[in-house]
Amino acid sequence: MELFKVDFGLTVWMFVAFAILLFILWKYAWPAILKGVDGRADLIDKGVEYARNAKEQLDNANVEAQRYVAEARHQQADIIAEANKMKTQIIEEAREEAKKEAQKVMESAKVSIEQSRKEAEKSLRDEVSRYALAIAGQVTREQMKDDKAQHKLVNTLLDEMETKN
């Protein structure tokens, strides 16, 4: 059981060796360890700050991208509305133009029909006049053979002329 016996000399030398080791570690190793830990902490802080900045930039970029998309959609809606407005206007102008053309054609057809009707009336009158003159000529020739009938016709025509004037 010698292992469990405490030897005073060995214990002192162990404390001295521990103190020397502690002094060397405290003087040389501890500042280097602290410097490394502080550097590591700074590096981690910088990384966290960089990540925050990157996240902010990403959020800002997303907001800006959404704004651009919304603006593009608004412009697209405006362009579509303008195109629909122009389409409606063009269709309306075409309808008006077609109505005007149809009105012109109708007016032209009416004028043409009226001219044809007048020509037909004139032709009919001329034809009726020819027949009437031919008939009147034959009737007057028959009636004018007699002198008495001629005097009677002349007197009747003179009386009619006097009543008209």
mmCIF file with all atom_site columns, C-alpha atoms in Angstrom, residues 39-163:
data_model
loop_
_atom_site.group_PDB
_atom_site.id
_atom_site.type_symbol
_atom_site.label_atom_id
_atom_site.label_alt_id
_atom_site.label_comp_id
_atom_site.label_asym_id
_atom_site.label_entity_id
_atom_site.label_seq_id
_atom_site.pdbx_PDB_ins_code
_atom_site.Cartn_x
_atom_site.Cartn_y
_atom_site.Cartn_z
_atom_site.occupancy
_atom_site.B_iso_or_equiv
_atom_site.pdbx_formal_charge
_atom_site.auth_seq_id
_atom_site.auth_comp_id
_atom_site.auth_asym_id
_atom_site.auth_atom_id
_atom_site.pdbx_PDB_model_num
ATOM 1   C CA . GLY A 1 39  ? -9.348   36.586 -32.840  1.00 0.00 ? 39  GLY A CA 1
ATOM 2   C CA . ARG A 1 40  ? -11.738  33.712 -33.305  1.00 0.00 ? 40  ARG A CA 1
ATOM 3   C CA . ALA A 1 41  ? -14.511  35.663 -31.525  1.00 0.00 ? 41  ALA A CA 1
ATOM 4   C CA . ASP A 1 42  ? -13.819  38.708 -33.736  1.00 0.00 ? 42  ASP A CA 1
ATOM 5   C CA . LEU A 1 43  ? -13.857  36.489 -36.791  1.00 0.00 ? 43  LEU A CA 1
ATOM 6   C CA . ILE A 1 44  ? -17.179  34.973 -35.686  1.00 0.00 ? 44  ILE A CA 1
ATOM 7   C CA . ASP A 1 45  ? -18.580  38.469 -34.941  1.00 0.00 ? 45  ASP A CA 1
ATOM 8   C CA . LYS A 1 46  ? -17.433  39.673 -38.349  1.00 0.00 ? 46  LYS A CA 1
ATOM 9   C CA . GLY A 1 47  ? -18.990  36.604 -39.956  1.00 0.00 ? 47  GLY A CA 1
ATOM 10  C CA . VAL A 1 48  ? -22.261  37.223 -38.104  1.00 0.00 ? 48  VAL A CA 1
ATOM 11  C CA . GLU A 1 49  ? -22.183  40.917 -39.117  1.00 0.00 ? 49  GLU A CA 1
ATOM 12  C CA . TYR A 1 50  ? -21.385  39.938 -42.688  1.00 0.00 ? 50  TYR A CA 1
ATOM 13  C CA . ALA A 1 51  ? -24.295  37.461 -42.632  1.00 0.00 ? 51  ALA A CA 1
ATOM 14  C CA . ARG A 1 52  ? -26.618  40.159 -41.242  1.00 0.00 ? 52  ARG A CA 1
ATOM 15  C CA . ASN A 1 53  ? -25.502  42.593 -43.922  1.00 0.00 ? 53  ASN A CA 1
ATOM 16  C CA . ALA A 1 54  ? -25.913  39.932 -46.569  1.00 0.00 ? 54  ALA A CA 1
ATOM 17  C CA . LYS A 1 55  ? -29.401  39.129 -45.227  1.00 0.00 ? 55  LYS A CA 1
ATOM 18  C CA . GLU A 1 56  ? -30.309  42.841 -45.220  1.00 0.00 ? 56  GLU A CA 1
ATOM 19  C CA . GLN A 1 57  ? -29.027  43.217 -48.766  1.00 0.00 ? 57  GLN A CA 1
ATOM 20  C CA . LEU A 1 58  ? -30.926  40.111 -49.798  1.00 0.00 ? 58  LEU A CA 1
ATOM 21  C CA . ASP A 1 59  ? -34.094  41.424 -48.142  1.00 0.00 ? 59  ASP A CA 1
ATOM 22  C CA . ASN A 1 60  ? -33.589  44.815 -49.799  1.00 0.00 ? 60  ASN A CA 1
ATOM 23  C CA . ALA A 1 61  ? -32.939  43.107 -53.123  1.00 0.00 ? 61  ALA A CA 1
ATOM 24  C CA . ASN A 1 62  ? -36.115  41.029 -52.682  1.00 0.00 ? 62  ASN A CA 1
ATOM 25  C CA . VAL A 1 63  ? -38.151  44.129 -51.816  1.00 0.00 ? 63  VAL A CA 1
ATOM 26  C CA . GLU A 1 64  ? -36.667  45.986 -54.774  1.00 0.00 ? 64  GLU A CA 1
ATOM 27  C CA . ALA A 1 65  ? -37.255  43.014 -57.063  1.00 0.00 ? 65  ALA A CA 1
ATOM 28  C CA . GLN A 1 66  ? -40.872  42.812 -55.885  1.00 0.00 ? 66  GLN A CA 1
ATOM 29  C CA . ARG A 1 67  ? -41.222  46.554 -56.478  1.00 0.00 ? 67  ARG A CA 1
ATOM 30  C CA . TYR A 1 68  ? -39.796  46.162 -59.990  1.00 0.00 ? 68  TYR A CA 1
ATOM 31  C CA . VAL A 1 69  ? -42.117  43.221 -60.657  1.00 0.00 ? 69  VAL A CA 1
ATOM 32  C CA . ALA A 1 70  ? -45.106  45.211 -59.363  1.00 0.00 ? 70  ALA A CA 1
ATOM 33  C CA . GLU A 1 71  ? -44.065  48.197 -61.469  1.00 0.00 ? 71  GLU A CA 1
ATOM 34  C CA . ALA A 1 72  ? -43.621  45.956 -64.514  1.00 0.00 ? 72  ALA A CA 1
ATOM 35  C CA . ARG A 1 73  ? -47.055  44.429 -63.935  1.00 0.00 ? 73  ARG A CA 1
ATOM 36  C CA . HIS A 1 74  ? -48.541  47.908 -63.563  1.00 0.00 ? 74  HIS A CA 1
ATOM 37  C CA . GLN A 1 75  ? -46.870  48.991 -66.800  1.00 0.00 ? 75  GLN A CA 1
ATOM 38  C CA . GLN A 1 76  ? -48.055  45.804 -68.470  1.00 0.00 ? 76  GLN A CA 1
ATOM 39  C CA . ALA A 1 77  ? -51.617  46.494 -67.295  1.00 0.00 ? 77  ALA A CA 1
ATOM 40  C CA . ASP A 1 78  ? -51.331  50.085 -68.569  1.00 0.00 ? 78  ASP A CA 1
ATOM 41  C CA . ILE A 1 79  ? -50.016  48.884 -71.934  1.00 0.00 ? 79  ILE A CA 1
ATOM 42  C CA . ILE A 1 80  ? -52.794  46.295 -72.223  1.00 0.00 ? 80  ILE A CA 1
ATOM 43  C CA . ALA A 1 81  ? -55.405  48.894 -71.265  1.00 0.00 ? 81  ALA A CA 1
ATOM 44  C CA . GLU A 1 82  ? -53.973  51.337 -73.805  1.00 0.00 ? 82  GLU A CA 1
ATOM 45  C CA . ALA A 1 83  ? -53.919  48.599 -76.471  1.00 0.00 ? 83  ALA A CA 1
ATOM 46  C CA . ASN A 1 84  ? -57.553  47.721 -75.701  1.00 0.00 ? 84  ASN A CA 1
ATOM 47  C CA . LYS A 1 85  ? -58.459  51.397 -75.853  1.00 0.00 ? 85  LYS A CA 1
ATOM 48  C CA . MET A 1 86  ? -56.684  51.764 -79.198  1.00 0.00 ? 86  MET A CA 1
ATOM 49  C CA . LYS A 1 87  ? -58.362  48.575 -80.473  1.00 0.00 ? 87  LYS A CA 1
ATOM 50  C CA . THR A 1 88  ? -61.766  49.887 -79.458  1.00 0.00 ? 88  THR A CA 1
ATOM 51  C CA . GLN A 1 89  ? -61.017  53.257 -81.040  1.00 0.00 ? 89  GLN A CA 1
ATOM 52  C CA . ILE A 1 90  ? -59.837  51.651 -84.291  1.00 0.00 ? 90  ILE A CA 1
ATOM 53  C CA . ILE A 1 91  ? -62.913  49.415 -84.402  1.00 0.00 ? 91  ILE A CA 1
ATOM 54  C CA . GLU A 1 92  ? -65.167  52.412 -83.737  1.00 0.00 ? 92  GLU A CA 1
ATOM 55  C CA . GLU A 1 93  ? -63.417  54.446 -86.436  1.00 0.00 ? 93  GLU A CA 1
ATOM 56  C CA . ALA A 1 94  ? -63.778  51.533 -88.869  1.00 0.00 ? 94  ALA A CA 1
ATOM 57  C CA . ARG A 1 95  ? -67.490  51.285 -88.034  1.00 0.00 ? 95  ARG A CA 1
ATOM 58  C CA . GLU A 1 96  ? -67.958  55.009 -88.554  1.00 0.00 ? 96  GLU A CA 1
ATOM 59  C CA . GLU A 1 97  ? -66.071  54.830 -91.837  1.00 0.00 ? 97  GLU A CA 1
ATOM 60  C CA . ALA A 1 98  ? -68.159  51.842 -92.941  1.00 0.00 ? 98  ALA A CA 1
ATOM 61  C CA . LYS A 1 99  ? -71.351  53.706 -91.996  1.00 0.00 ? 99  LYS A CA 1
ATOM 62  C CA . LYS A 1 100 ? -70.210  56.719 -94.007  1.00 0.00 ? 100 LYS A CA 1
ATOM 63  C CA . GLU A 1 101 ? -69.358  54.520 -96.981  1.00 0.00 ? 101 GLU A CA 1
ATOM 64  C CA . ALA A 1 102 ? -72.697  52.714 -96.702  1.00 0.00 ? 102 ALA A CA 1
ATOM 65  C CA . GLN A 1 103 ? -74.468  56.086 -96.487  1.00 0.00 ? 103 GLN A CA 1
ATOM 66  C CA . LYS A 1 104 ? -72.600  57.280 -99.596  1.00 0.00 ? 104 LYS A CA 1
ATOM 67  C CA . VAL A 1 105 ? -73.533  54.090 -101.449 1.00 0.00 ? 105 VAL A CA 1
ATOM 68  C CA . MET A 1 106 ? -77.170  54.461 -100.329 1.00 0.00 ? 106 MET A CA 1
ATOM 69  C CA . GLU A 1 107 ? -77.249  58.106 -101.418 1.00 0.00 ? 107 GLU A CA 1
ATOM 70  C CA . SER A 1 108 ? -75.657  57.184 -104.737 1.00 0.00 ? 108 SER A CA 1
ATOM 71  C CA . ALA A 1 109 ? -78.190  54.382 -105.207 1.00 0.00 ? 109 ALA A CA 1
ATOM 72  C CA . LYS A 1 110 ? -81.067  56.737 -104.326 1.00 0.00 ? 110 LYS A CA 1
ATOM 73  C CA . VAL A 1 111 ? -79.818  59.328 -106.818 1.00 0.00 ? 111 VAL A CA 1
ATOM 74  C CA . SER A 1 112 ? -79.384  56.636 -109.449 1.00 0.00 ? 112 SER A CA 1
ATOM 75  C CA . ILE A 1 113 ? -82.871  55.245 -108.770 1.00 0.00 ? 113 ILE A CA 1
ATOM 76  C CA . GLU A 1 114 ? -84.359  58.750 -108.858 1.00 0.00 ? 114 GLU A CA 1
ATOM 77  C CA . GLN A 1 115 ? -82.622  59.478 -112.167 1.00 0.00 ? 115 GLN A CA 1
ATOM 78  C CA . SER A 1 116 ? -83.830  56.195 -113.617 1.00 0.00 ? 116 SER A CA 1
ATOM 79  C CA . ARG A 1 117 ? -87.380  56.925 -112.406 1.00 0.00 ? 117 ARG A CA 1
ATOM 80  C CA . LYS A 1 118 ? -87.292  60.421 -113.941 1.00 0.00 ? 118 LYS A CA 1
ATOM 81  C CA . GLU A 1 119 ? -85.945  59.031 -117.199 1.00 0.00 ? 119 GLU A CA 1
ATOM 82  C CA . ALA A 1 120 ? -88.675  56.391 -117.197 1.00 0.00 ? 120 ALA A CA 1
ATOM 83  C CA . GLU A 1 121 ? -91.325  59.052 -116.456 1.00 0.00 ? 121 GLU A CA 1
ATOM 84  C CA . LYS A 1 122 ? -89.979  61.260 -119.241 1.00 0.00 ? 122 LYS A CA 1
ATOM 85  C CA . SER A 1 123 ? -89.873  58.361 -121.619 1.00 0.00 ? 123 SER A CA 1
ATOM 86  C CA . LEU A 1 124 ? -93.429  57.408 -120.650 1.00 0.00 ? 124 LEU A CA 1
ATOM 87  C CA . ARG A 1 125 ? -94.623  61.019 -121.073 1.00 0.00 ? 125 ARG A CA 1
ATOM 88  C CA . ASP A 1 126 ? -92.927  61.304 -124.418 1.00 0.00 ? 126 ASP A CA 1
ATOM 89  C CA . GLU A 1 127 ? -94.539  58.059 -125.505 1.00 0.00 ? 127 GLU A CA 1
ATOM 90  C CA . VAL A 1 128 ? -97.977  59.110 -124.172 1.00 0.00 ? 128 VAL A CA 1
ATOM 91  C CA . SER A 1 129 ? -97.565  62.542 -125.788 1.00 0.00 ? 129 SER A CA 1
ATOM 92  C CA . ARG A 1 130 ? -96.777  60.978 -129.148 1.00 0.00 ? 130 ARG A CA 1
ATOM 93  C CA . TYR A 1 131 ? -99.791  58.688 -128.904 1.00 0.00 ? 131 TYR A CA 1
ATOM 94  C CA . ALA A 1 132 ? -101.989 61.564 -127.710 1.00 0.00 ? 132 ALA A CA 1
ATOM 95  C CA . LEU A 1 133 ? -100.818 63.835 -130.540 1.00 0.00 ? 133 LEU A CA 1
ATOM 96  C CA . ALA A 1 134 ? -101.309 61.069 -133.064 1.00 0.00 ? 134 ALA A CA 1
ATOM 97  C CA . ILE A 1 135 ? -104.792 60.401 -131.737 1.00 0.00 ? 135 ILE A CA 1
ATOM 98  C CA . ALA A 1 136 ? -105.584 64.120 -131.472 1.00 0.00 ? 136 ALA A CA 1
ATOM 99  C CA . GLY A 1 137 ? -104.291 64.673 -134.966 1.00 0.00 ? 137 GLY A CA 1
ATOM 100 C CA . GLN A 1 138 ? -106.535 61.968 -136.357 1.00 0.00 ? 138 GLN A CA 1
ATOM 101 C CA . VAL A 1 139 ? -109.538 63.221 -134.353 1.00 0.00 ? 139 VAL A CA 1
ATOM 102 C CA . THR A 1 140 ? -109.012 66.849 -135.402 1.00 0.00 ? 140 THR A CA 1
ATOM 103 C CA . ARG A 1 141 ? -108.559 65.892 -139.039 1.00 0.00 ? 141 ARG A CA 1
ATOM 104 C CA . GLU A 1 142 ? -111.900 64.139 -138.952 1.00 0.00 ? 142 GLU A CA 1
ATOM 105 C CA . GLN A 1 143 ? -113.587 67.007 -137.140 1.00 0.00 ? 143 GLN A CA 1
ATOM 106 C CA . MET A 1 144 ? -111.893 69.759 -139.129 1.00 0.00 ? 144 MET A CA 1
ATOM 107 C CA . LYS A 1 145 ? -113.251 68.658 -142.420 1.00 0.00 ? 145 LYS A CA 1
ATOM 108 C CA . ASP A 1 146 ? -116.291 70.718 -141.711 1.00 0.00 ? 146 ASP A CA 1
ATOM 109 C CA . ASP A 1 147 ? -115.956 74.579 -141.690 1.00 0.00 ? 147 ASP A CA 1
ATOM 110 C CA . LYS A 1 148 ? -118.492 74.958 -138.980 1.00 0.00 ? 148 LYS A CA 1
ATOM 111 C CA . ALA A 1 149 ? -116.524 72.648 -136.655 1.00 0.00 ? 149 ALA A CA 1
ATOM 112 C CA . GLN A 1 150 ? -113.353 74.608 -137.369 1.00 0.00 ? 150 GLN A CA 1
ATOM 113 C CA . HIS A 1 151 ? -114.980 77.921 -136.370 1.00 0.00 ? 151 HIS A CA 1
ATOM 114 C CA . LYS A 1 152 ? -116.417 76.348 -133.246 1.00 0.00 ? 152 LYS A CA 1
ATOM 115 C CA . LEU A 1 153 ? -112.986 74.969 -132.199 1.00 0.00 ? 153 LEU A CA 1
ATOM 116 C CA . VAL A 1 154 ? -111.241 78.312 -132.794 1.00 0.00 ? 154 VAL A CA 1
ATOM 117 C CA . ASN A 1 155 ? -113.907 80.206 -130.803 1.00 0.00 ? 155 ASN A CA 1
ATOM 118 C CA . THR A 1 156 ? -113.630 77.733 -127.915 1.00 0.00 ? 156 THR A CA 1
ATOM 119 C CA . LEU A 1 157 ? -109.830 78.077 -127.798 1.00 0.00 ? 157 LEU A CA 1
ATOM 120 C CA . LEU A 1 158 ? -110.101 81.898 -127.865 1.00 0.00 ? 158 LEU A CA 1
ATOM 121 C CA . ASP A 1 159 ? -112.643 81.818 -125.013 1.00 0.00 ? 159 ASP A CA 1
ATOM 122 C CA . GLU A 1 160 ? -110.360 79.608 -122.928 1.00 0.00 ? 160 GLU A CA 1
ATOM 123 C CA . MET A 1 161 ? -107.432 81.961 -123.525 1.00 0.00 ? 161 MET A CA 1
ATOM 124 C CA . GLU A 1 162 ? -109.483 84.972 -122.443 1.00 0.00 ? 162 GLU A CA 1
ATOM 125 C CA . THR A 1 163 ? -110.602 83.282 -119.203 1.00 0.00 ? 163 THR A CA 1
#
